[in-house]
Amino acid sequence: MPINAVPEVAHLTVLAGARVVVVSDLNLPTVATPASTAAATTLARTVEAWVGPGLLVFAGDTVELLAETPGDAATGLHAHGRLRDAVKGFAGCEGRGVLYLIGNHDARLTWDEQARTRVAEALGAQMALAAELDVETGRGNRRVRIEPGHAFDRATAFVDQRDPLDSPLSHHVVRELLPAVRASERPWLDGADKLADPVTLPSFFTSRMAYRRIAPHLGWLALPFIAALLLKLPLTYALASHLGHQTGTIVWARRLLVIGLAVVADIVLVTGFLVVAARHTWRTVSEITLGSRGQARNEAAAARARQLVADGYAALVTGHTRHAELTLMGDGFYANTGSCSEVVDSYAARAGLPPVFVSTRRIGWLELEAGADLHARLLVGHSPAEGATRLERMAAREMPTASSGPEVVAAYPQGPSWPPQVDPAPGLRHVRRVAATVIAFAGVLDLTSAVTPPLAERLHSVERLVPLAVPQTAAALVAISGVALLALARGIRRGQRHAWLAAVALLGGSAALHIVKGGDVEEAFVALAVAAYLLRHRRAFAAGVDRASVWRGLQVIASAGVIAVTVGTIAAEVFTQGTRRLPWTRALAGVAGRLVHDTSIVLPDRVGDFLTPALGLLGPALLIAAGWLVFRPVVSKRLHRPAGDSDAGKARDIVRRYGADTLAYFALRDDKHHFFWGDSVVSYAVYSGVCLVSPDPIGPASEREPVWAAFHRFADDNGWSVAVLGATEEWLPVYRTSGMRELYVGDEAVVDCTRFELEGGHRKSLRQAVNRIAKYGYTAAFYDPAHLEPELKGRLLGMMGESRRGQVERGFSMTLGRVFDPVDEGLLLVVAFGPDGDPVAVCQYVPAPGIDGYSLDLMRRSHGEHPNGLLDFLVVRTIEHVRERGMRGLCLNFATMRAVLAGETGTSLTQRVERWFLRRMSDSMQIESLWKYNAKFDPEWHPRYAVYDAPENVLPAALAVARAESFWELPLIGRFLVPAEASSAPTPDA
């Protein structure tokens, strides 16, 4: 690196008691504007009022050198003299300093030494591309990294910032496109040069075109409507008069009603067509982008912050996006300083209209303090600039409001994050639940209406316009629509897009059919209201469909239908018995018609007598099967992982680094899928549309909220409900935030091996059992199951097969499901050998770094005759072995509903009934005996929970758990209840 080159990273130490202010994106122009003057003055006041030592950091884009004509780089500073003088005076004080980080719009300073010198001298600042601050606190040294932030944006990232010829996409936009826009002198494009993200220029153009160019002239579009209506009035009036002449009952009020309905129908149809066409056009133009940031706003920088926090950093601070943020990430945080300039940004609009682009004056910065701990405060102030039109204010869902000045909106470590993170999952599920309910109601209403005779007067009015067969047919179709809506309610509850499309179409058709059926205006209004609700919340229904599975299934169903029709046609041609043979085309039509109960074509008697009921049942069956395939959730195939599977390897690495929970290793079961986000993994399997997660997501603490939000979106996109099995207490706040509910299911028994002793009166029975087994010549040996000798492996597999029910290991949440696999290095296998040297019992444990020890995977013992206490002996020897290795914890069996049985949940009538019920079940399911068995080792009790996303999903989730645990015999949760066989689990007298 040349001697005078800008350093890549400036390393600075912040002493205890000092203060740091990080500010960015002033974009000071060469000619001061009201917005730049206001921001510079506010910041100058803050610097002038500074007390004590500290550091002022300009984190990128301080002076505007990209959009301005090349000249003196310090001109923008001189145009804002008060700020320049305040900063230079600050830099000259002892114990204070100024650091200038070069960003995107001032990137020229990286390679232009003369310009860099001018700016550095004007401010008395040190220059760098990034900074790392070692902040001295009472907790020790806390490292904070500060970057301008443009490197996280693909549109502004440099390949080599020191290269004068390196020109990111945003530079071309600012230097070439925006000057052309300004030169056009079109007032409706004012603010294009102040866009927060220049690559959104096409969307900005579309919005301004809609609201400021087209909207003022919409009145002229009414002229074609008026002309069309005037031309149609004579025809409508003639129709009303004709009806009145036939009956002598039509009065002027009814004529006007007919005319009004016709006019409204025309307006609705034409307006709807125009709205759809306009929205499609606006969306098409808006989606023409000049590039993308790749991720929404600060997501790329926040992802980097999570990695840094996981690596021991306290924080990452950036600028660039002009969207202020402070997000807590476990023991650290991510912050974006926002901006100190006028910014044009987009705001969502109502009714699917284009977003509204509004100009606001923003000012804000981040303050850091070195005290007993690192403290951070984010200050934000903003005020809307003039210029938004009345239509834009009406269209926007929300408009920026003015604040009194920069004020603290977020803090670390105690304060809230900002902006508040709103998880859309609860609202999404509420919309789907309501939609499913009202659709089911509309379906019931359709069925009720179909079997209820219409009002005579309304039916007579309809019969004057159409033949009687039409209302009769409409009634039958309304009934079919009702059945279809009831069938669609489940798909709507899952948020499936194709179910939403079908429901909207059926509701629209149902409304028309109600009118034709008998003038049932009320039922039509309900159908349209439900359709309007679905349209209003259309974004809540985006779940996909398993296209490959649906296509294969439909092929099978279609093939079955074709085969049935072909065989039936051949039978109709062959078995005529003296009657005249039907032409094959007519026979084909007659057989196919019977699939839909159409018997208008007569088939030969014997053939017809057989085919009519058979095909009459087959047709609806095929239709039901097709509907089930089309509207079922995405199917998740059970896994059979090949050796070297990349996802399994990635999951194994994450579990190794972050898997502290006693259940974490069970995330590596072969039948579990893995969802990755950042440096975290969620282990899950899908059973009948229920996504069952176990254990809790594994990864750095800073990623808990985002990884769960991302996974929930993933499940929603596939139409799955979500349940968690074996959740820990520390994850419950995350689940609750996403709208889920928890249910206590029991406790894990964790023995502290460093405190465990066999001495003492309360250990007498356990001590006697262990000594008795040892006296009879039983021994225990310890192995790594990944490196067993083949001969011993075969003997153990034979012994384990004696006590296992079925051909595979059962379980999902608390068992690994495999033994002696070479990939599972680091497990602990303890084998009990009898006096004759044969293995008689075995326990396998998986690593559990969170308790500095191991967690029980499986227990097996021989069916042979052995003294009581064999498994007690094995557990005690394992505790001693763990202690000898310098480790601490050993997790034993799960005790289902332990707190209820122990009376810790209260003495109310409900708790007493629960306790009585569990004790009755314990006679055959060992619920209470397992608790008392674990209690012999004086463990710590760690509660576990089942988590579900909605009350109506409790039963499907329970069935999914039963399937996952491969334990249909018991109506309880997987390994939370162990089979009653003595060979499957230890008992108090084992």
PDB file of C-alpha atoms in Angstrom, residues 537-731:
ATOM      1  CA  HIS A 537     -56.464  -9.576   2.183  1.00  0.00           C
ATOM      2  CA  ARG A 538     -55.123 -11.241  -0.944  1.00  0.00           C
ATOM      3  CA  ARG A 539     -51.515 -10.999   0.254  1.00  0.00           C
ATOM      4  CA  ALA A 540     -52.311 -13.407   3.103  1.00  0.00           C
ATOM      5  CA  PHE A 541     -52.868 -16.208   0.593  1.00  0.00           C
ATOM      6  CA  ALA A 542     -49.588 -16.991  -1.095  1.00  0.00           C
ATOM      7  CA  ALA A 543     -48.893 -20.575  -0.009  1.00  0.00           C
ATOM      8  CA  GLY A 544     -47.794 -22.786  -2.851  1.00  0.00           C
ATOM      9  CA  VAL A 545     -48.691 -26.234  -4.032  1.00  0.00           C
ATOM     10  CA  ASP A 546     -46.537 -29.296  -4.541  1.00  0.00           C
ATOM     11  CA  ARG A 547     -46.771 -29.130  -8.349  1.00  0.00           C
ATOM     12  CA  ALA A 548     -44.813 -32.299  -9.046  1.00  0.00           C
ATOM     13  CA  SER A 549     -46.882 -34.351  -6.619  1.00  0.00           C
ATOM     14  CA  VAL A 550     -50.146 -32.834  -7.880  1.00  0.00           C
ATOM     15  CA  TRP A 551     -49.208 -33.460 -11.492  1.00  0.00           C
ATOM     16  CA  ARG A 552     -48.319 -37.098 -10.851  1.00  0.00           C
ATOM     17  CA  GLY A 553     -51.502 -37.615  -8.862  1.00  0.00           C
ATOM     18  CA  LEU A 554     -53.710 -36.006 -11.495  1.00  0.00           C
ATOM     19  CA  GLN A 555     -52.081 -38.161 -14.148  1.00  0.00           C
ATOM     20  CA  VAL A 556     -52.997 -41.277 -12.176  1.00  0.00           C
ATOM     21  CA  ILE A 557     -56.563 -40.028 -11.663  1.00  0.00           C
ATOM     22  CA  ALA A 558     -56.967 -39.085 -15.318  1.00  0.00           C
ATOM     23  CA  SER A 559     -55.583 -42.470 -16.348  1.00  0.00           C
ATOM     24  CA  ALA A 560     -58.091 -44.190 -14.079  1.00  0.00           C
ATOM     25  CA  GLY A 561     -60.919 -42.211 -15.663  1.00  0.00           C
ATOM     26  CA  VAL A 562     -59.702 -42.952 -19.199  1.00  0.00           C
ATOM     27  CA  ILE A 563     -59.325 -46.656 -18.431  1.00  0.00           C
ATOM     28  CA  ALA A 564     -62.798 -46.818 -16.889  1.00  0.00           C
ATOM     29  CA  VAL A 565     -64.396 -45.083 -19.886  1.00  0.00           C
ATOM     30  CA  THR A 566     -62.448 -47.233 -22.355  1.00  0.00           C
ATOM     31  CA  VAL A 567     -63.408 -50.486 -20.650  1.00  0.00           C
ATOM     32  CA  GLY A 568     -67.021 -49.333 -20.362  1.00  0.00           C
ATOM     33  CA  THR A 569     -67.133 -48.381 -24.066  1.00  0.00           C
ATOM     34  CA  ILE A 570     -65.723 -51.765 -25.072  1.00  0.00           C
ATOM     35  CA  ALA A 571     -68.290 -53.505 -22.850  1.00  0.00           C
ATOM     36  CA  ALA A 572     -71.107 -51.463 -24.413  1.00  0.00           C
ATOM     37  CA  GLU A 573     -69.909 -52.486 -27.869  1.00  0.00           C
ATOM     38  CA  VAL A 574     -69.331 -56.161 -27.108  1.00  0.00           C
ATOM     39  CA  PHE A 575     -72.177 -57.152 -24.749  1.00  0.00           C
ATOM     40  CA  THR A 576     -75.158 -56.099 -26.833  1.00  0.00           C
ATOM     41  CA  GLN A 577     -77.095 -59.454 -26.663  1.00  0.00           C
ATOM     42  CA  GLY A 578     -79.037 -59.108 -29.872  1.00  0.00           C
ATOM     43  CA  THR A 579     -79.787 -55.409 -29.578  1.00  0.00           C
ATOM     44  CA  ARG A 580     -78.578 -53.028 -32.209  1.00  0.00           C
ATOM     45  CA  ARG A 581     -74.990 -52.116 -31.551  1.00  0.00           C
ATOM     46  CA  LEU A 582     -74.428 -48.464 -30.678  1.00  0.00           C
ATOM     47  CA  PRO A 583     -71.958 -46.448 -32.731  1.00  0.00           C
ATOM     48  CA  TRP A 584     -68.732 -46.341 -30.794  1.00  0.00           C
ATOM     49  CA  THR A 585     -68.819 -42.555 -30.533  1.00  0.00           C
ATOM     50  CA  ARG A 586     -72.281 -42.686 -28.987  1.00  0.00           C
ATOM     51  CA  ALA A 587     -71.257 -45.522 -26.662  1.00  0.00           C
ATOM     52  CA  LEU A 588     -68.216 -43.500 -25.611  1.00  0.00           C
ATOM     53  CA  ALA A 589     -70.384 -40.452 -24.890  1.00  0.00           C
ATOM     54  CA  GLY A 590     -72.885 -42.559 -22.945  1.00  0.00           C
ATOM     55  CA  VAL A 591     -70.207 -44.167 -20.775  1.00  0.00           C
ATOM     56  CA  ALA A 592     -68.400 -40.870 -20.158  1.00  0.00           C
ATOM     57  CA  GLY A 593     -71.697 -39.175 -19.302  1.00  0.00           C
ATOM     58  CA  ARG A 594     -72.318 -41.633 -16.518  1.00  0.00           C
ATOM     59  CA  LEU A 595     -69.236 -40.321 -14.709  1.00  0.00           C
ATOM     60  CA  VAL A 596     -71.238 -37.123 -14.171  1.00  0.00           C
ATOM     61  CA  HIS A 597     -74.620 -38.907 -13.713  1.00  0.00           C
ATOM     62  CA  ASP A 598     -75.809 -38.152 -17.254  1.00  0.00           C
ATOM     63  CA  THR A 599     -77.937 -41.124 -18.422  1.00  0.00           C
ATOM     64  CA  SER A 600     -79.546 -39.457 -21.455  1.00  0.00           C
ATOM     65  CA  ILE A 601     -77.834 -41.948 -23.801  1.00  0.00           C
ATOM     66  CA  VAL A 602     -79.311 -45.402 -23.258  1.00  0.00           C
ATOM     67  CA  LEU A 603     -76.843 -48.278 -23.039  1.00  0.00           C
ATOM     68  CA  PRO A 604     -77.666 -51.981 -23.451  1.00  0.00           C
ATOM     69  CA  ASP A 605     -79.561 -53.206 -20.387  1.00  0.00           C
ATOM     70  CA  ARG A 606     -77.000 -55.484 -18.769  1.00  0.00           C
ATOM     71  CA  VAL A 607     -74.139 -53.095 -19.464  1.00  0.00           C
ATOM     72  CA  GLY A 608     -76.166 -50.072 -18.371  1.00  0.00           C
ATOM     73  CA  ASP A 609     -77.332 -51.768 -15.163  1.00  0.00           C
ATOM     74  CA  PHE A 610     -73.704 -52.355 -14.187  1.00  0.00           C
ATOM     75  CA  LEU A 611     -71.993 -49.225 -15.511  1.00  0.00           C
ATOM     76  CA  THR A 612     -74.513 -46.639 -14.319  1.00  0.00           C
ATOM     77  CA  PRO A 613     -74.012 -47.136 -10.534  1.00  0.00           C
ATOM     78  CA  ALA A 614     -70.327 -48.036 -10.866  1.00  0.00           C
ATOM     79  CA  LEU A 615     -69.377 -45.000 -12.937  1.00  0.00           C
ATOM     80  CA  GLY A 616     -71.763 -42.842 -10.924  1.00  0.00           C
ATOM     81  CA  LEU A 617     -69.661 -43.582  -7.858  1.00  0.00           C
ATOM     82  CA  LEU A 618     -66.332 -43.455  -9.678  1.00  0.00           C
ATOM     83  CA  GLY A 619     -66.908 -39.943 -11.056  1.00  0.00           C
ATOM     84  CA  PRO A 620     -67.389 -38.208  -7.689  1.00  0.00           C
ATOM     85  CA  ALA A 621     -64.587 -40.328  -6.215  1.00  0.00           C
ATOM     86  CA  LEU A 622     -62.159 -39.145  -8.907  1.00  0.00           C
ATOM     87  CA  LEU A 623     -63.330 -35.567  -8.415  1.00  0.00           C
ATOM     88  CA  ILE A 624     -62.814 -35.780  -4.645  1.00  0.00           C
ATOM     89  CA  ALA A 625     -59.368 -37.338  -5.119  1.00  0.00           C
ATOM     90  CA  ALA A 626     -58.388 -34.594  -7.565  1.00  0.00           C
ATOM     91  CA  GLY A 627     -59.571 -31.899  -5.156  1.00  0.00           C
ATOM     92  CA  TRP A 628     -57.676 -33.478  -2.294  1.00  0.00           C
ATOM     93  CA  LEU A 629     -54.487 -33.519  -4.363  1.00  0.00           C
ATOM     94  CA  VAL A 630     -54.828 -29.961  -5.629  1.00  0.00           C
ATOM     95  CA  PHE A 631     -55.672 -28.394  -2.277  1.00  0.00           C
ATOM     96  CA  ARG A 632     -53.460 -30.348   0.077  1.00  0.00           C
ATOM     97  CA  PRO A 633     -50.364 -28.606   1.499  1.00  0.00           C
ATOM     98  CA  VAL A 634     -46.910 -29.072   0.058  1.00  0.00           C
ATOM     99  CA  VAL A 635     -45.779 -32.620   0.683  1.00  0.00           C
ATOM    100  CA  SER A 636     -42.447 -33.021   2.416  1.00  0.00           C
ATOM    101  CA  LYS A 637     -40.850 -36.331   1.518  1.00  0.00           C
ATOM    102  CA  ARG A 638     -39.227 -38.433   4.199  1.00  0.00           C
ATOM    103  CA  LEU A 639     -35.484 -38.277   3.918  1.00  0.00           C
ATOM    104  CA  HIS A 640     -32.938 -40.957   3.231  1.00  0.00           C
ATOM    105  CA  ARG A 641     -29.703 -38.993   3.303  1.00  0.00           C
ATOM    106  CA  PRO A 642     -26.843 -40.141   1.067  1.00  0.00           C
ATOM    107  CA  ALA A 643     -23.356 -40.221   2.430  1.00  0.00           C
ATOM    108  CA  GLY A 644     -21.728 -36.821   2.251  1.00  0.00           C
ATOM    109  CA  ASP A 645     -25.018 -34.913   2.068  1.00  0.00           C
ATOM    110  CA  SER A 646     -24.082 -31.203   2.112  1.00  0.00           C
ATOM    111  CA  ASP A 647     -27.081 -30.075   4.176  1.00  0.00           C
ATOM    112  CA  ALA A 648     -26.366 -32.727   6.791  1.00  0.00           C
ATOM    113  CA  GLY A 649     -22.732 -31.639   6.930  1.00  0.00           C
ATOM    114  CA  LYS A 650     -23.688 -27.984   7.341  1.00  0.00           C
ATOM    115  CA  ALA A 651     -26.213 -28.862  10.051  1.00  0.00           C
ATOM    116  CA  ARG A 652     -23.607 -30.971  11.847  1.00  0.00           C
ATOM    117  CA  ASP A 653     -21.174 -28.051  11.833  1.00  0.00           C
ATOM    118  CA  ILE A 654     -23.777 -25.666  13.287  1.00  0.00           C
ATOM    119  CA  VAL A 655     -24.736 -28.194  15.978  1.00  0.00           C
ATOM    120  CA  ARG A 656     -21.059 -28.604  16.845  1.00  0.00           C
ATOM    121  CA  ARG A 657     -20.581 -24.848  17.272  1.00  0.00           C
ATOM    122  CA  TYR A 658     -23.892 -23.787  18.812  1.00  0.00           C
ATOM    123  CA  GLY A 659     -25.671 -26.953  19.980  1.00  0.00           C
ATOM    124  CA  ALA A 660     -25.738 -26.313  23.725  1.00  0.00           C
ATOM    125  CA  ASP A 661     -29.210 -27.768  24.352  1.00  0.00           C
ATOM    126  CA  THR A 662     -29.446 -31.361  25.564  1.00  0.00           C
ATOM    127  CA  LEU A 663     -31.659 -32.103  22.536  1.00  0.00           C
ATOM    128  CA  ALA A 664     -29.489 -30.289  19.987  1.00  0.00           C
ATOM    129  CA  TYR A 665     -27.706 -33.390  18.704  1.00  0.00           C
ATOM    130  CA  PHE A 666     -31.038 -35.012  17.873  1.00  0.00           C
ATOM    131  CA  ALA A 667     -31.463 -32.366  15.165  1.00  0.00           C
ATOM    132  CA  LEU A 668     -29.168 -34.614  13.109  1.00  0.00           C
ATOM    133  CA  ARG A 669     -31.660 -37.464  12.783  1.00  0.00           C
ATOM    134  CA  ASP A 670     -31.800 -38.869   9.257  1.00  0.00           C
ATOM    135  CA  ASP A 671     -35.546 -38.264   8.921  1.00  0.00           C
ATOM    136  CA  LYS A 672     -35.357 -34.531   9.634  1.00  0.00           C
ATOM    137  CA  HIS A 673     -35.127 -31.718   7.109  1.00  0.00           C
ATOM    138  CA  HIS A 674     -32.988 -28.666   7.757  1.00  0.00           C
ATOM    139  CA  PHE A 675     -33.842 -25.018   7.169  1.00  0.00           C
ATOM    140  CA  PHE A 676     -30.837 -22.709   7.164  1.00  0.00           C
ATOM    141  CA  TRP A 677     -30.822 -18.992   7.853  1.00  0.00           C
ATOM    142  CA  GLY A 678     -27.634 -17.102   8.540  1.00  0.00           C
ATOM    143  CA  ASP A 679     -25.606 -19.278  10.863  1.00  0.00           C
ATOM    144  CA  SER A 680     -28.650 -21.074  12.298  1.00  0.00           C
ATOM    145  CA  VAL A 681     -30.523 -24.252  11.465  1.00  0.00           C
ATOM    146  CA  VAL A 682     -34.092 -25.368  12.143  1.00  0.00           C
ATOM    147  CA  SER A 683     -34.649 -29.112  12.189  1.00  0.00           C
ATOM    148  CA  TYR A 684     -38.142 -30.226  11.188  1.00  0.00           C
ATOM    149  CA  ALA A 685     -40.332 -32.854   9.560  1.00  0.00           C
ATOM    150  CA  VAL A 686     -43.791 -32.534   8.028  1.00  0.00           C
ATOM    151  CA  TYR A 687     -46.669 -34.869   8.850  1.00  0.00           C
ATOM    152  CA  SER A 688     -50.075 -34.324   7.208  1.00  0.00           C
ATOM    153  CA  GLY A 689     -49.538 -30.600   6.807  1.00  0.00           C
ATOM    154  CA  VAL A 690     -48.080 -30.077  10.307  1.00  0.00           C
ATOM    155  CA  CYS A 691     -44.483 -28.873  10.382  1.00  0.00           C
ATOM    156  CA  LEU A 692     -43.017 -30.387  13.524  1.00  0.00           C
ATOM    157  CA  VAL A 693     -39.889 -28.666  14.833  1.00  0.00           C
ATOM    158  CA  SER A 694     -37.559 -30.285  17.341  1.00  0.00           C
ATOM    159  CA  PRO A 695     -35.387 -29.199  19.023  1.00  0.00           C
ATOM    160  CA  ASP A 696     -35.417 -25.392  19.269  1.00  0.00           C
ATOM    161  CA  PRO A 697     -33.571 -23.706  16.380  1.00  0.00           C
ATOM    162  CA  ILE A 698     -29.811 -23.947  16.790  1.00  0.00           C
ATOM    163  CA  GLY A 699     -27.509 -21.003  16.179  1.00  0.00           C
ATOM    164  CA  PRO A 700     -26.147 -17.818  17.745  1.00  0.00           C
ATOM    165  CA  ALA A 701     -28.443 -16.056  20.208  1.00  0.00           C
ATOM    166  CA  SER A 702     -28.397 -12.934  18.036  1.00  0.00           C
ATOM    167  CA  GLU A 703     -30.278 -14.787  15.294  1.00  0.00           C
ATOM    168  CA  ARG A 704     -33.146 -16.186  17.340  1.00  0.00           C
ATOM    169  CA  GLU A 705     -35.917 -13.778  16.343  1.00  0.00           C
ATOM    170  CA  PRO A 706     -34.981 -13.461  12.657  1.00  0.00           C
ATOM    171  CA  VAL A 707     -34.408 -17.166  12.060  1.00  0.00           C
ATOM    172  CA  TRP A 708     -37.774 -18.046  13.603  1.00  0.00           C
ATOM    173  CA  ALA A 709     -39.534 -15.319  11.620  1.00  0.00           C
ATOM    174  CA  ALA A 710     -37.881 -16.569   8.418  1.00  0.00           C
ATOM    175  CA  PHE A 711     -38.817 -20.175   9.167  1.00  0.00           C
ATOM    176  CA  HIS A 712     -42.401 -19.222   9.960  1.00  0.00           C
ATOM    177  CA  ARG A 713     -42.629 -17.451   6.597  1.00  0.00           C
ATOM    178  CA  PHE A 714     -41.222 -20.561   4.949  1.00  0.00           C
ATOM    179  CA  ALA A 715     -43.862 -22.737   6.627  1.00  0.00           C
ATOM    180  CA  ASP A 716     -46.626 -20.272   5.704  1.00  0.00           C
ATOM    181  CA  ASP A 717     -45.461 -20.259   2.083  1.00  0.00           C
ATOM    182  CA  ASN A 718     -45.924 -24.032   2.037  1.00  0.00           C
ATOM    183  CA  GLY A 719     -49.286 -24.002   3.806  1.00  0.00           C
ATOM    184  CA  TRP A 720     -48.054 -25.817   6.908  1.00  0.00           C
ATOM    185  CA  SER A 721     -49.116 -25.239  10.488  1.00  0.00           C
ATOM    186  CA  VAL A 722     -46.183 -25.214  12.917  1.00  0.00           C
ATOM    187  CA  ALA A 723     -45.616 -27.026  16.209  1.00  0.00           C
ATOM    188  CA  VAL A 724     -42.510 -27.315  18.375  1.00  0.00           C
ATOM    189  CA  LEU A 725     -41.788 -30.371  20.485  1.00  0.00           C
ATOM    190  CA  GLY A 726     -39.459 -30.187  23.473  1.00  0.00           C
ATOM    191  CA  ALA A 727     -39.141 -26.379  23.587  1.00  0.00           C
ATOM    192  CA  THR A 728     -37.054 -24.791  26.339  1.00  0.00           C
ATOM    193  CA  GLU A 729     -38.099 -21.883  28.526  1.00  0.00           C
ATOM    194  CA  GLU A 730     -35.577 -19.489  26.997  1.00  0.00           C
ATOM    195  CA  TRP A 731     -37.176 -19.865  23.562  1.00  0.00           C
TER     196      TRP A 731
END
